[in-house]
Amino acid sequence: MDMEKVNSMDFGEFVDVFGNVIERCPLIAAAVWSQRPFSDLDDLEKHFSAFIDALPQSGEKIARYQNISGAQGEEQMADIFTGKGQFGLDCGGKWTHPGQEGILRCHPDLAGRELQRGTLTAESQREQSGAGLTHLGAEERRRLAELNARYRARFGFPFVLAARLSDRDAVPRELTRRLRCQPALELRTALGEVKKIGRLRLADLLGVDLARL
């Protein structure tokens, strides 16, 4: 997909295509759409990252997007976000979002219950499968479940890692290492992993070989 095609997309098509670049956070794609035109992958990625960086850590409100206006735009926003459990409107007409920590909480545990139940998003399924997490033995699953639970208890959000850049042996080692991090540092690290995942997903959608960049 070339950038001319991306820049010509209307609101609904853009959110349909890019809505899961950041896991289960279509609101971010909606905000990025209003920043067209984009010059290349790096430019598009920059706008996704900037939205994440601009959110408060545990925020509640974000301003209405100035470039998504009019009845049709508002209806499209409502259709996409109402009832998602992550987004909504307050009585003052501002879109609400749980902040950076909320973005992290949209991610599934690695080799967790959603994988076992088959309820992962298509992107997460491919990423966890590629890292070998769909073929763990019982003891490996038990160990990861224990580490995931300890991580959630310590930080309040799931362990996020760009699985495509890791493997089944490295995941528990990295989880163990990051359990020792201070909360502020770990929040930054986890958001960095969200951005890595987003860049890989954008590259897939645009047909860009990152190894050649």
CSV table of C-alpha atoms in Angstrom, one decimal:
chain,number,residue,atom,x,y,z
A,1,MET,CA,0.0,0.0,0.0
A,2,ASP,CA,1.5,3.4,-1.0
A,3,MET,CA,1.2,6.6,0.9
A,4,GLU,CA,-1.1,8.1,-1.9
A,5,LYS,CA,-3.6,5.4,-1.1
A,6,VAL,CA,-3.3,6.0,2.7
A,7,ASN,CA,-3.7,9.8,2.3
A,8,SER,CA,-6.8,9.3,0.2
A,9,MET,CA,-8.6,7.2,2.8
A,10,ASP,CA,-11.7,8.6,4.4
A,11,PHE,CA,-12.2,8.4,8.2
A,12,GLY,CA,-13.9,5.0,8.3
A,13,GLU,CA,-11.5,3.3,5.9
A,14,PHE,CA,-8.4,4.6,7.7
A,15,VAL,CA,-9.7,3.4,11.1
A,16,ASP,CA,-10.6,0.0,9.6
A,17,VAL,CA,-7.1,-0.4,8.2
A,18,PHE,CA,-5.0,1.1,11.0
A,19,GLY,CA,-7.3,0.8,14.0
A,20,ASN,CA,-5.2,-2.0,15.6
A,21,VAL,CA,-1.7,-0.6,15.0
A,22,ILE,CA,-1.9,0.1,18.7
A,23,GLU,CA,-3.5,-2.9,20.2
A,24,ARG,CA,-7.3,-2.4,20.6
A,25,CYS,CA,-7.0,1.4,20.5
A,26,PRO,CA,-8.8,2.6,17.4
A,27,LEU,CA,-9.1,6.0,18.9
A,28,ILE,CA,-5.4,6.6,18.2
A,29,ALA,CA,-5.9,5.8,14.5
A,30,ALA,CA,-8.9,8.2,14.4
A,31,ALA,CA,-6.7,11.0,15.8
A,32,VAL,CA,-3.9,10.2,13.4
A,33,TRP,CA,-6.2,10.4,10.4
A,34,SER,CA,-6.8,14.1,11.1
A,35,GLN,CA,-3.1,14.7,10.6
A,36,ARG,CA,-2.9,13.8,6.9
A,37,PRO,CA,-1.1,13.9,4.6
A,38,PHE,CA,1.8,11.6,5.5
A,39,SER,CA,5.0,11.4,3.6
A,40,ASP,CA,6.2,7.9,4.5
A,41,LEU,CA,6.2,5.2,7.2
A,42,ASP,CA,8.4,7.2,9.6
A,43,ASP,CA,6.0,10.2,9.3
A,44,LEU,CA,2.9,8.0,10.0
A,45,GLU,CA,4.6,6.3,12.9
A,46,LYS,CA,5.6,9.6,14.3
A,47,HIS,CA,2.0,10.7,14.7
A,48,PHE,CA,1.0,7.4,16.4
A,49,SER,CA,3.8,7.8,18.9
A,50,ALA,CA,3.1,11.5,19.5
A,51,PHE,CA,-0.5,10.7,20.5
A,52,ILE,CA,0.7,8.1,23.0
A,53,ASP,CA,3.3,10.6,24.4
A,54,ALA,CA,0.7,13.3,24.8
A,55,LEU,CA,-1.5,11.2,27.0
A,56,PRO,CA,-1.3,11.6,30.8
A,57,GLN,CA,-0.1,8.5,32.6
A,58,SER,CA,-3.5,7.6,34.0
A,59,GLY,CA,-5.6,10.3,32.2
A,60,GLU,CA,-9.3,10.7,31.9
A,61,LYS,CA,-10.0,13.3,29.3
A,62,ILE,CA,-8.6,14.3,25.9
A,63,ALA,CA,-9.8,17.2,23.8
A,64,ARG,CA,-12.2,16.7,21.0
A,65,TYR,CA,-10.3,16.4,17.7
A,66,GLN,CA,-10.6,19.7,15.9
A,67,ASN,CA,-10.3,18.2,12.4
A,68,ILE,CA,-13.0,15.6,13.0
A,69,SER,CA,-16.0,17.8,13.0
A,70,GLY,CA,-19.6,17.9,11.9
A,71,ALA,CA,-22.4,15.5,12.4
A,72,GLN,CA,-20.9,12.8,10.2
A,73,GLY,CA,-17.5,12.9,12.0
A,74,GLU,CA,-19.2,12.8,15.4
A,75,GLU,CA,-21.4,9.8,14.4
A,76,GLN,CA,-18.4,7.9,13.1
A,77,MET,CA,-16.5,8.6,16.3
A,78,ALA,CA,-19.5,7.4,18.4
A,79,ASP,CA,-19.9,4.3,16.2
A,80,ILE,CA,-16.3,3.2,16.7
A,81,PHE,CA,-15.8,4.0,20.3
A,82,THR,CA,-19.2,3.7,22.2
A,83,GLY,CA,-19.4,0.5,24.1
A,84,LYS,CA,-15.8,-0.5,23.6
A,85,GLY,CA,-15.1,-0.2,27.3
A,86,GLN,CA,-12.0,2.0,26.7
A,87,PHE,CA,-13.5,5.2,25.3
A,88,GLY,CA,-16.5,7.4,25.8
A,89,LEU,CA,-18.0,10.8,26.0
A,90,ASP,CA,-18.4,12.9,29.1
A,91,CYS,CA,-21.2,15.4,29.7
A,92,GLY,CA,-18.9,18.2,28.4
A,93,GLY,CA,-18.5,16.6,25.1
A,94,LYS,CA,-14.9,15.4,25.5
A,95,TRP,CA,-13.6,12.0,24.6
A,96,THR,CA,-12.3,10.1,27.6
A,97,HIS,CA,-9.4,7.6,27.6
A,98,PRO,CA,-7.7,5.8,30.4
A,99,GLY,CA,-4.3,7.2,29.5
A,100,GLN,CA,-0.9,5.6,28.8
A,101,GLU,CA,-1.5,2.8,31.4
A,102,GLY,CA,-4.9,2.2,29.8
A,103,ILE,CA,-3.1,1.6,26.4
A,104,LEU,CA,-0.9,-1.0,28.1
A,105,ARG,CA,-3.9,-2.7,29.6
A,106,CYS,CA,-5.3,-3.2,26.2
A,107,HIS,CA,-2.6,-5.7,25.5
A,108,PRO,CA,-3.0,-9.4,26.2
A,109,ASP,CA,-0.6,-11.4,28.4
A,110,LEU,CA,2.0,-13.3,26.4
A,111,ALA,CA,1.0,-16.9,26.2
A,112,GLY,CA,-2.0,-16.1,28.5
A,113,ARG,CA,-5.7,-16.9,28.7
A,114,GLU,CA,-6.6,-15.1,25.5
A,115,LEU,CA,-4.1,-17.2,23.5
A,116,GLN,CA,-5.5,-20.4,25.1
A,117,ARG,CA,-9.1,-19.3,24.4
A,118,GLY,CA,-8.4,-18.2,20.8
A,119,THR,CA,-9.6,-14.6,21.5
A,120,LEU,CA,-6.4,-12.7,20.5
A,121,THR,CA,-6.6,-10.1,17.8
A,122,ALA,CA,-5.3,-11.4,14.5
A,123,GLU,CA,-2.1,-9.3,14.8
A,124,SER,CA,-1.4,-10.6,18.4
A,125,GLN,CA,-2.0,-14.2,17.3
A,126,ARG,CA,0.5,-13.9,14.5
A,127,GLU,CA,3.1,-12.2,16.7
A,128,GLN,CA,2.8,-14.7,19.6
A,129,SER,CA,2.8,-17.6,17.2
A,130,GLY,CA,5.9,-16.3,15.4
A,131,ALA,CA,7.7,-16.1,18.8
A,132,GLY,CA,6.9,-19.7,19.5
A,133,LEU,CA,4.5,-18.9,22.3
A,134,THR,CA,1.7,-21.1,20.9
A,135,HIS,CA,3.9,-24.2,21.3
A,136,LEU,CA,4.9,-24.0,25.0
A,137,GLY,CA,5.0,-27.0,27.2
A,138,ALA,CA,2.9,-27.1,30.4
A,139,GLU,CA,5.8,-26.1,32.6
A,140,GLU,CA,6.7,-23.2,30.3
A,141,ARG,CA,3.0,-22.0,30.4
A,142,ARG,CA,2.9,-22.3,34.2
A,143,ARG,CA,6.1,-20.3,34.6
A,144,LEU,CA,4.9,-17.5,32.3
A,145,ALA,CA,1.5,-17.4,33.9
A,146,GLU,CA,3.2,-16.9,37.3
A,147,LEU,CA,5.5,-14.2,36.0
A,148,ASN,CA,2.7,-12.4,34.2
A,149,ALA,CA,0.6,-12.4,37.4
A,150,ARG,CA,3.6,-11.0,39.5
A,151,TYR,CA,4.1,-8.3,36.8
A,152,ARG,CA,0.5,-7.2,36.8
A,153,ALA,CA,0.4,-7.1,40.6
A,154,ARG,CA,3.6,-4.9,40.7
A,155,PHE,CA,2.8,-2.5,37.9
A,156,GLY,CA,-1.0,-2.6,37.3
A,157,PHE,CA,-0.8,-3.5,33.6
A,158,PRO,CA,0.3,-6.5,31.6
A,159,PHE,CA,3.9,-7.2,30.4
A,160,VAL,CA,4.2,-5.8,26.9
A,161,LEU,CA,7.0,-7.0,24.6
A,162,ALA,CA,7.4,-6.9,20.8
A,163,ALA,CA,7.1,-10.6,20.5
A,164,ARG,CA,8.3,-10.6,16.9
A,165,LEU,CA,11.7,-9.4,18.1
A,166,SER,CA,11.9,-12.1,20.7
A,167,ASP,CA,11.4,-15.8,21.2
A,168,ARG,CA,10.0,-18.3,23.7
A,169,ASP,CA,13.3,-18.5,25.6
A,170,ALA,CA,13.9,-14.8,25.8
A,171,VAL,CA,10.4,-13.8,26.9
A,172,PRO,CA,10.6,-15.2,30.5
A,173,ARG,CA,14.1,-13.8,30.9
A,174,GLU,CA,13.1,-10.4,29.9
A,175,LEU,CA,10.0,-10.6,32.1
A,176,THR,CA,12.1,-11.5,35.1
A,177,ARG,CA,14.5,-8.7,34.4
A,178,ARG,CA,11.8,-6.1,34.0
A,179,LEU,CA,10.1,-7.2,37.2
A,180,ARG,CA,13.0,-5.6,39.0
A,181,CYS,CA,12.6,-2.2,37.4
A,182,GLN,CA,11.2,0.9,39.1
A,183,PRO,CA,7.6,1.7,38.1
A,184,ALA,CA,8.4,5.0,36.3
A,185,LEU,CA,11.1,3.3,34.2
A,186,GLU,CA,9.0,0.3,33.5
A,187,LEU,CA,6.1,2.5,32.2
A,188,ARG,CA,8.5,4.1,29.7
A,189,THR,CA,9.9,0.7,28.7
A,190,ALA,CA,6.5,-0.8,28.2
A,191,LEU,CA,5.3,2.2,26.1
A,192,GLY,CA,8.5,1.8,24.0
A,193,GLU,CA,7.5,-1.8,23.3
A,194,VAL,CA,4.0,-0.6,22.2
A,195,LYS,CA,5.7,1.7,19.7
A,196,LYS,CA,7.9,-1.1,18.4
A,197,ILE,CA,4.9,-3.3,17.9
A,198,GLY,CA,3.1,-0.4,16.2
A,199,ARG,CA,6.0,0.2,13.8
A,200,LEU,CA,6.1,-3.4,12.8
A,201,ARG,CA,2.3,-3.5,12.2
A,202,LEU,CA,2.5,-0.3,10.1
A,203,ALA,CA,5.4,-1.8,8.0
A,204,ASP,CA,3.2,-4.8,7.4
A,205,LEU,CA,0.3,-2.7,6.2
A,206,LEU,CA,2.4,-0.6,4.0
A,207,GLY,CA,4.4,-3.5,2.6
A,208,VAL,CA,7.7,-2.0,3.9
A,209,ASP,CA,10.7,-4.3,4.5
A,210,LEU,CA,12.2,-2.8,7.7
A,211,ALA,CA,15.4,-4.7,7.1
A,212,ARG,CA,16.1,-2.5,4.1
A,213,LEU,CA,15.6,0.8,5.9
